[in-house]
Amino acid sequence: MAEAPFAQAFWTVAPGRGEIRRTPLRAPGADEVLVRSLRSGISRGTESLVFRGQVPPSQWTAIRCPFQEGDFPGPLKYGYASVGRVEAGPATLLGRRVFCLYPHQDCYVVPADAVIPLPDAVSDTRGVLAANMETAVNGLWDATPRLGDRVAVIGAGVVGSLVAALAARIPGVRVELIDTDPRRAALADRLGCSFATPDEASADADLVLHASGHPDGLATGLRIAGFEASVVELSWYGDRPVALPLGEAFHARRLNLRSSQVGSVATAQRARWSHRRRMQLALDLLADPVFDALLSGESPFAELPTVLPRLADAPDGALCHVVTYP
């Protein structure tokens, strides 16, 4: 009897430890596609928290990814940045490169409407930024920057850099990208932004978006926000408590502190924008090759059990790390 087909998938089996496992691979049914992976991206924000076991029980349901297997705190298969090629399915998708919110796995079967074709101008590698770009788009929709605003973006990781690059394209908007790592100055310049360390950050910002993932960054945002300015929090802290300086001038300057999260389309857009339309916009925006600056290394899928612990514990300035497949 022939052996049943299988795929190889990366699983987090315990906090800080992962392995590649065989997983059954069924034939696609009607209105499904078989996707052969080309690239996937490691999200160092949420994915690192999941890998380290730092998701609080209250968020185990909310933070599930679309095709997750297993349950928190593990073992589980987690991830949401896969680019592949359709090997079986509807004729309109057959042979096309697609993006899917799928974990790290070499091939998989999903409903056809779970994949979105990549524009011709978007490379396989740049395509793994789609989920992060979608977060950046939603964050700017929540923040509602206006013509001529002085915008501060704190945290020059992948999401923060994407937010800064998009905001800098709005006419008259001046964007200052703020990070503790002075090496990010060259990246800011490529994205069309000025750069500052937290101590050098300009005061009196009209709008602040925080994406550093560290409470000190949010405190910086509250310090530099101008009178009645908005501070939009894009970071997610997992199970870490966050202390903020809500005394001092927080009330006197009548600051507005609000959250942004990609799970729901921003309120102002929700009546007309679906998740799929928003993702298509994210992919279209990635046609600009400037976003290759956010890709900071790659490694083979087989090395994920050693690569992910290193990126989670000692990233040393890494941005988006790309996983390649045979």
Coordinates of C-alpha atoms in Angstrom, one line a residue:
M1 CA 0.0 0.0 0.0
A2 CA 1.3 3.4 -0.9
E3 CA 2.3 5.7 1.9
A4 CA -0.2 8.6 2.5
P5 CA 1.1 12.0 1.4
F6 CA 2.5 14.2 4.1
A7 CA 4.0 17.7 4.6
Q8 CA 6.7 19.1 6.9
A9 CA 5.6 21.7 9.4
F10 CA 7.3 23.7 12.1
W11 CA 5.8 23.3 15.6
T12 CA 6.5 25.1 18.9
V13 CA 6.6 22.1 21.3
A14 CA 7.4 24.0 24.5
P15 CA 8.4 27.6 25.3
G16 CA 11.5 28.4 23.4
R17 CA 11.8 25.1 21.7
G18 CA 10.5 24.0 18.2
E19 CA 10.8 21.1 15.9
I20 CA 9.8 20.1 12.3
R21 CA 7.1 17.4 12.3
R22 CA 5.4 15.3 9.5
T23 CA 1.7 16.2 9.1
P24 CA -0.9 14.5 6.9
L25 CA -1.6 16.2 3.6
R26 CA -5.0 15.4 2.1
A27 CA -6.0 16.0 -1.5
P28 CA -7.7 19.3 -2.2
G29 CA -11.5 19.2 -2.6
A30 CA -13.7 21.4 -4.6
D31 CA -13.0 25.1 -4.0
E32 CA -9.7 24.2 -2.4
V33 CA -6.1 24.7 -3.4
L34 CA -2.8 22.8 -2.8
V35 CA 0.0 25.4 -2.2
R36 CA 3.7 24.6 -2.4
S37 CA 5.6 27.0 -0.2
L38 CA 8.2 29.3 -1.7
R39 CA 8.9 31.6 1.2
S40 CA 7.5 32.4 4.7
G41 CA 8.3 35.2 7.0
I42 CA 9.1 35.2 10.8
S43 CA 7.1 37.9 12.6
R44 CA 9.4 38.8 15.5
G45 CA 6.6 40.5 17.4
T46 CA 3.6 38.3 18.1
E47 CA 5.4 35.1 16.8
S48 CA 8.2 35.6 19.2
L49 CA 5.8 36.0 22.1
V50 CA 4.0 32.8 21.1
F51 CA 7.3 30.9 20.7
R52 CA 8.5 32.0 24.2
G53 CA 5.1 31.1 25.7
Q54 CA 4.2 34.6 26.7
V55 CA 0.6 34.7 25.5
P56 CA -1.7 35.2 28.6
P57 CA -4.5 32.7 28.9
S58 CA -7.1 35.5 28.5
Q59 CA -5.8 36.0 24.9
W60 CA -5.5 32.4 23.8
T61 CA -8.6 32.6 21.7
A62 CA -8.1 36.1 20.4
I63 CA -4.5 35.6 19.2
R64 CA -5.1 32.3 17.3
C65 CA -4.0 32.5 13.7
P66 CA -6.2 31.4 10.8
F67 CA -4.8 27.9 10.2
Q68 CA -3.2 27.3 13.6
E69 CA -3.1 23.7 14.8
G70 CA -2.7 22.8 18.5
D71 CA -3.5 25.1 21.5
F72 CA -1.7 27.5 23.7
P73 CA 0.8 27.3 25.3
G74 CA 1.7 24.4 23.0
P75 CA 2.5 22.2 21.2
L76 CA 1.1 24.3 18.4
K77 CA 1.7 25.3 14.8
Y78 CA 1.8 29.1 14.4
G79 CA 2.5 31.7 11.8
Y80 CA 0.8 33.9 9.2
A81 CA 3.2 34.9 6.4
S82 CA 3.4 32.3 3.6
V83 CA 4.0 32.8 -0.1
G84 CA 3.6 29.8 -2.4
R85 CA 2.6 28.5 -5.8
V86 CA -0.8 26.8 -6.4
E87 CA -0.2 23.3 -7.6
A88 CA -3.8 22.1 -7.7
G89 CA -7.1 23.9 -7.6
P90 CA -9.4 26.1 -9.7
A91 CA -8.0 27.0 -13.1
T92 CA -8.0 30.7 -12.3
L93 CA -5.4 30.0 -9.5
L94 CA -3.4 27.1 -10.9
G95 CA 0.3 27.9 -11.2
R96 CA -0.1 31.4 -9.6
R97 CA 2.0 32.7 -6.8
V98 CA -0.2 33.5 -3.8
F99 CA -0.1 34.8 -0.2
C100 CA -1.8 33.0 2.6
L101 CA -2.0 33.5 6.4
Y102 CA -0.5 30.1 7.0
P103 CA 2.2 28.8 9.4
H104 CA 5.6 27.6 8.4
Q105 CA 5.0 24.4 6.3
D106 CA 6.3 23.2 3.0
C107 CA 2.9 22.5 1.4
Y108 CA -0.7 22.8 2.5
V109 CA -4.3 22.6 1.5
V110 CA -6.7 25.6 2.2
P111 CA -9.9 27.0 0.8
A112 CA -9.3 28.8 -2.5
D113 CA -10.7 32.1 -1.0
A114 CA -7.9 31.9 1.7
V115 CA -5.2 32.8 -0.8
I116 CA -4.6 36.1 -2.7
P117 CA -2.5 36.2 -5.8
L118 CA 0.6 38.3 -5.6
P119 CA 0.9 41.2 -8.1
D120 CA 3.6 40.6 -10.7
A121 CA 5.7 43.4 -9.3
V122 CA 5.9 41.8 -5.8
S123 CA 8.7 39.3 -5.4
D124 CA 8.3 36.0 -3.5
T125 CA 10.5 37.4 -0.7
R126 CA 8.9 40.8 -0.4
G127 CA 5.5 39.1 -0.4
V128 CA 6.0 37.7 3.1
L129 CA 5.7 41.3 4.4
A130 CA 2.0 41.3 3.5
A131 CA 0.6 40.6 7.0
N132 CA 2.8 43.3 8.5
M133 CA 1.8 45.7 5.8
E134 CA -1.8 45.0 6.5
T135 CA -1.1 45.8 10.2
A136 CA 0.5 49.1 9.1
V137 CA -2.4 50.0 6.9
N138 CA -4.9 49.4 9.6
G139 CA -2.8 51.3 12.1
L140 CA -2.8 54.4 9.9
W141 CA -6.5 54.1 9.3
D142 CA -6.9 54.1 13.1
A143 CA -4.5 57.0 13.5
T144 CA -6.0 59.2 10.7
P145 CA -3.0 61.4 9.8
R146 CA -3.8 64.7 8.2
L147 CA -2.1 66.8 5.5
G148 CA 0.9 68.6 7.0
D149 CA 1.0 66.6 10.3
R150 CA 4.2 66.2 12.2
V151 CA 4.1 62.4 12.8
A152 CA 6.4 60.5 15.1
V153 CA 6.7 56.7 14.7
I154 CA 8.5 55.0 17.6
G155 CA 10.1 51.6 16.9
A156 CA 11.9 51.0 13.6
G157 CA 11.0 47.3 13.4
V158 CA 9.0 46.0 10.5
V159 CA 5.6 47.3 11.4
G160 CA 6.9 50.7 12.6
S161 CA 9.1 51.1 9.5
L162 CA 6.1 50.3 7.2
V163 CA 3.9 52.8 9.1
A164 CA 6.6 55.4 8.8
A165 CA 7.1 54.8 5.0
L166 CA 3.4 55.0 4.3
A167 CA 2.9 58.1 6.4
A168 CA 5.8 59.8 4.7
R169 CA 4.0 59.5 1.3
I170 CA 1.1 61.7 2.5
P171 CA 1.6 65.2 1.1
G172 CA 3.1 67.7 3.6
V173 CA 3.5 65.1 6.3
R174 CA 6.9 65.0 8.1
V175 CA 7.8 61.7 9.7
E176 CA 10.4 61.2 12.4
L177 CA 11.3 57.5 12.9
I178 CA 12.5 57.0 16.4
D179 CA 14.5 54.0 17.7
T180 CA 17.1 53.2 20.3
D181 CA 19.4 51.7 17.6
P182 CA 21.3 54.4 15.7
R183 CA 21.9 51.9 12.9
R184 CA 18.2 52.5 11.9
A185 CA 19.1 56.0 10.7
A186 CA 20.1 54.6 7.2
L187 CA 16.8 52.7 7.0
A188 CA 14.8 55.8 7.9
D189 CA 16.6 57.7 5.1
R190 CA 15.7 55.0 2.6
L191 CA 12.1 55.2 3.6
G192 CA 11.9 59.0 3.3
C193 CA 11.9 59.8 7.0
S194 CA 14.1 61.7 9.4
F195 CA 15.6 59.7 12.3
A196 CA 16.1 60.3 16.0
T197 CA 17.0 58.3 19.1
P198 CA 14.5 58.7 22.0
D199 CA 16.6 61.4 23.7
E200 CA 16.8 63.4 20.5
A201 CA 13.1 63.0 19.5
S202 CA 11.3 66.2 18.5
A203 CA 8.6 67.5 20.8
D204 CA 5.1 68.6 20.0
A205 CA 4.2 65.9 17.5
D206 CA 0.7 66.1 16.0
L207 CA 0.4 62.3 15.9
V208 CA 2.4 59.5 17.5
L209 CA 2.3 55.9 16.5
H210 CA 4.1 53.4 18.9
A211 CA 5.4 50.1 17.6
S212 CA 8.5 49.3 19.6
G213 CA 7.0 46.6 21.7
H214 CA 8.6 48.2 24.8
P215 CA 6.8 50.3 27.5
D216 CA 9.7 52.8 27.4
G217 CA 8.8 53.6 23.8
L218 CA 5.2 54.3 24.7
A219 CA 6.4 56.6 27.5
T220 CA 8.5 58.4 25.0
G221 CA 5.4 58.8 22.8
L222 CA 3.4 60.4 25.7
R223 CA 6.4 62.8 26.3
I224 CA 6.7 64.1 22.8
A225 CA 3.0 64.3 21.9
G226 CA 1.7 67.8 21.5
F227 CA -1.5 69.4 23.0
E228 CA -4.6 67.2 22.3
A229 CA -2.4 64.9 20.1
S230 CA -3.3 61.2 19.6
V231 CA -0.9 58.4 20.6
V232 CA -1.8 55.2 18.8
E233 CA -0.5 51.9 20.3
L234 CA 0.3 49.2 17.8
S235 CA 2.5 47.1 20.1
W236 CA 1.2 44.0 21.8
Y237 CA 2.9 43.0 25.1
G238 CA 1.6 39.5 25.7
D239 CA 1.6 38.8 29.4
R240 CA 3.9 41.7 30.4
P241 CA 2.4 44.4 32.6
V242 CA 3.0 48.0 31.4
A243 CA 3.5 51.0 33.6
L244 CA 2.9 54.4 32.1
P245 CA 3.5 58.0 33.3
L246 CA -0.1 59.1 33.2
G247 CA 0.5 61.8 35.7
E248 CA 2.9 64.6 34.7
A249 CA 1.4 66.4 31.7
F250 CA -0.8 63.6 30.3
H251 CA -4.0 65.3 31.4
A252 CA -2.9 68.9 31.0
R253 CA -2.1 68.2 27.4
R254 CA -5.4 66.3 27.0
L255 CA -3.7 63.4 25.2
N256 CA -5.7 60.7 23.5
L257 CA -4.2 57.2 23.9
R258 CA -5.8 54.5 21.8
S259 CA -5.1 51.0 20.6
S260 CA -4.9 49.6 17.1
Q261 CA -5.1 45.9 16.3
V262 CA -5.3 44.2 12.9
G263 CA -7.9 41.6 13.8
S264 CA -10.7 44.0 13.0
V265 CA -10.8 46.5 10.1
A266 CA -10.5 50.0 11.4
T267 CA -13.8 51.6 12.5
A268 CA -13.8 54.3 9.9
Q269 CA -13.3 51.8 7.0
R270 CA -15.3 48.9 8.2
A271 CA -18.5 49.6 6.4
R272 CA -16.8 49.3 3.0
W273 CA -13.6 47.3 3.5
S274 CA -13.4 43.6 4.0
H275 CA -10.3 41.8 5.3
R276 CA -9.6 40.5 1.8
R277 CA -9.8 44.0 0.2
R278 CA -7.4 45.3 2.9
M279 CA -5.0 42.5 2.3
Q280 CA -5.1 43.1 -1.5
L281 CA -4.2 46.8 -0.8
A282 CA -1.3 45.6 1.4
L283 CA 0.0 43.4 -1.5
D284 CA -0.4 46.2 -4.0
L285 CA 1.6 48.6 -1.8
L286 CA 4.5 46.1 -1.7
A287 CA 5.2 46.6 -5.4
D288 CA 7.6 49.3 -4.2
P289 CA 11.1 47.7 -4.0
V290 CA 12.1 50.1 -1.2
F291 CA 10.5 47.6 1.2
D292 CA 13.3 45.1 0.4
A293 CA 15.1 47.2 3.0
L294 CA 13.0 45.4 5.7
L295 CA 14.3 41.9 4.7
S296 CA 17.3 41.2 6.9
G297 CA 18.3 37.6 6.2
E298 CA 17.1 34.2 5.2
S299 CA 17.6 30.6 6.1
P300 CA 16.3 27.2 5.0
F301 CA 13.1 25.8 6.4
A302 CA 15.1 22.9 7.9
E303 CA 17.0 25.3 10.1
L304 CA 14.0 26.8 11.8
P305 CA 14.4 24.9 15.1
T306 CA 17.7 26.7 15.6
V307 CA 17.0 30.0 13.9
L308 CA 13.7 30.9 15.7
P309 CA 15.2 30.6 19.2
R310 CA 18.0 32.9 18.2
L311 CA 15.8 35.5 16.7
A312 CA 13.4 35.4 19.6
D313 CA 16.1 35.8 22.3
A314 CA 18.9 37.8 20.6
P315 CA 17.6 39.4 17.4
D316 CA 20.6 41.9 17.1
G317 CA 18.7 44.3 14.9
A318 CA 17.0 41.7 12.7
L319 CA 13.9 42.9 10.8
C320 CA 12.0 40.4 8.7
H321 CA 13.7 37.0 8.5
V322 CA 12.7 35.0 5.5
V323 CA 12.4 31.2 5.5
T324 CA 13.2 29.5 2.1
Y325 CA 11.8 26.1 0.9
P326 CA 13.3 23.5 -1.4

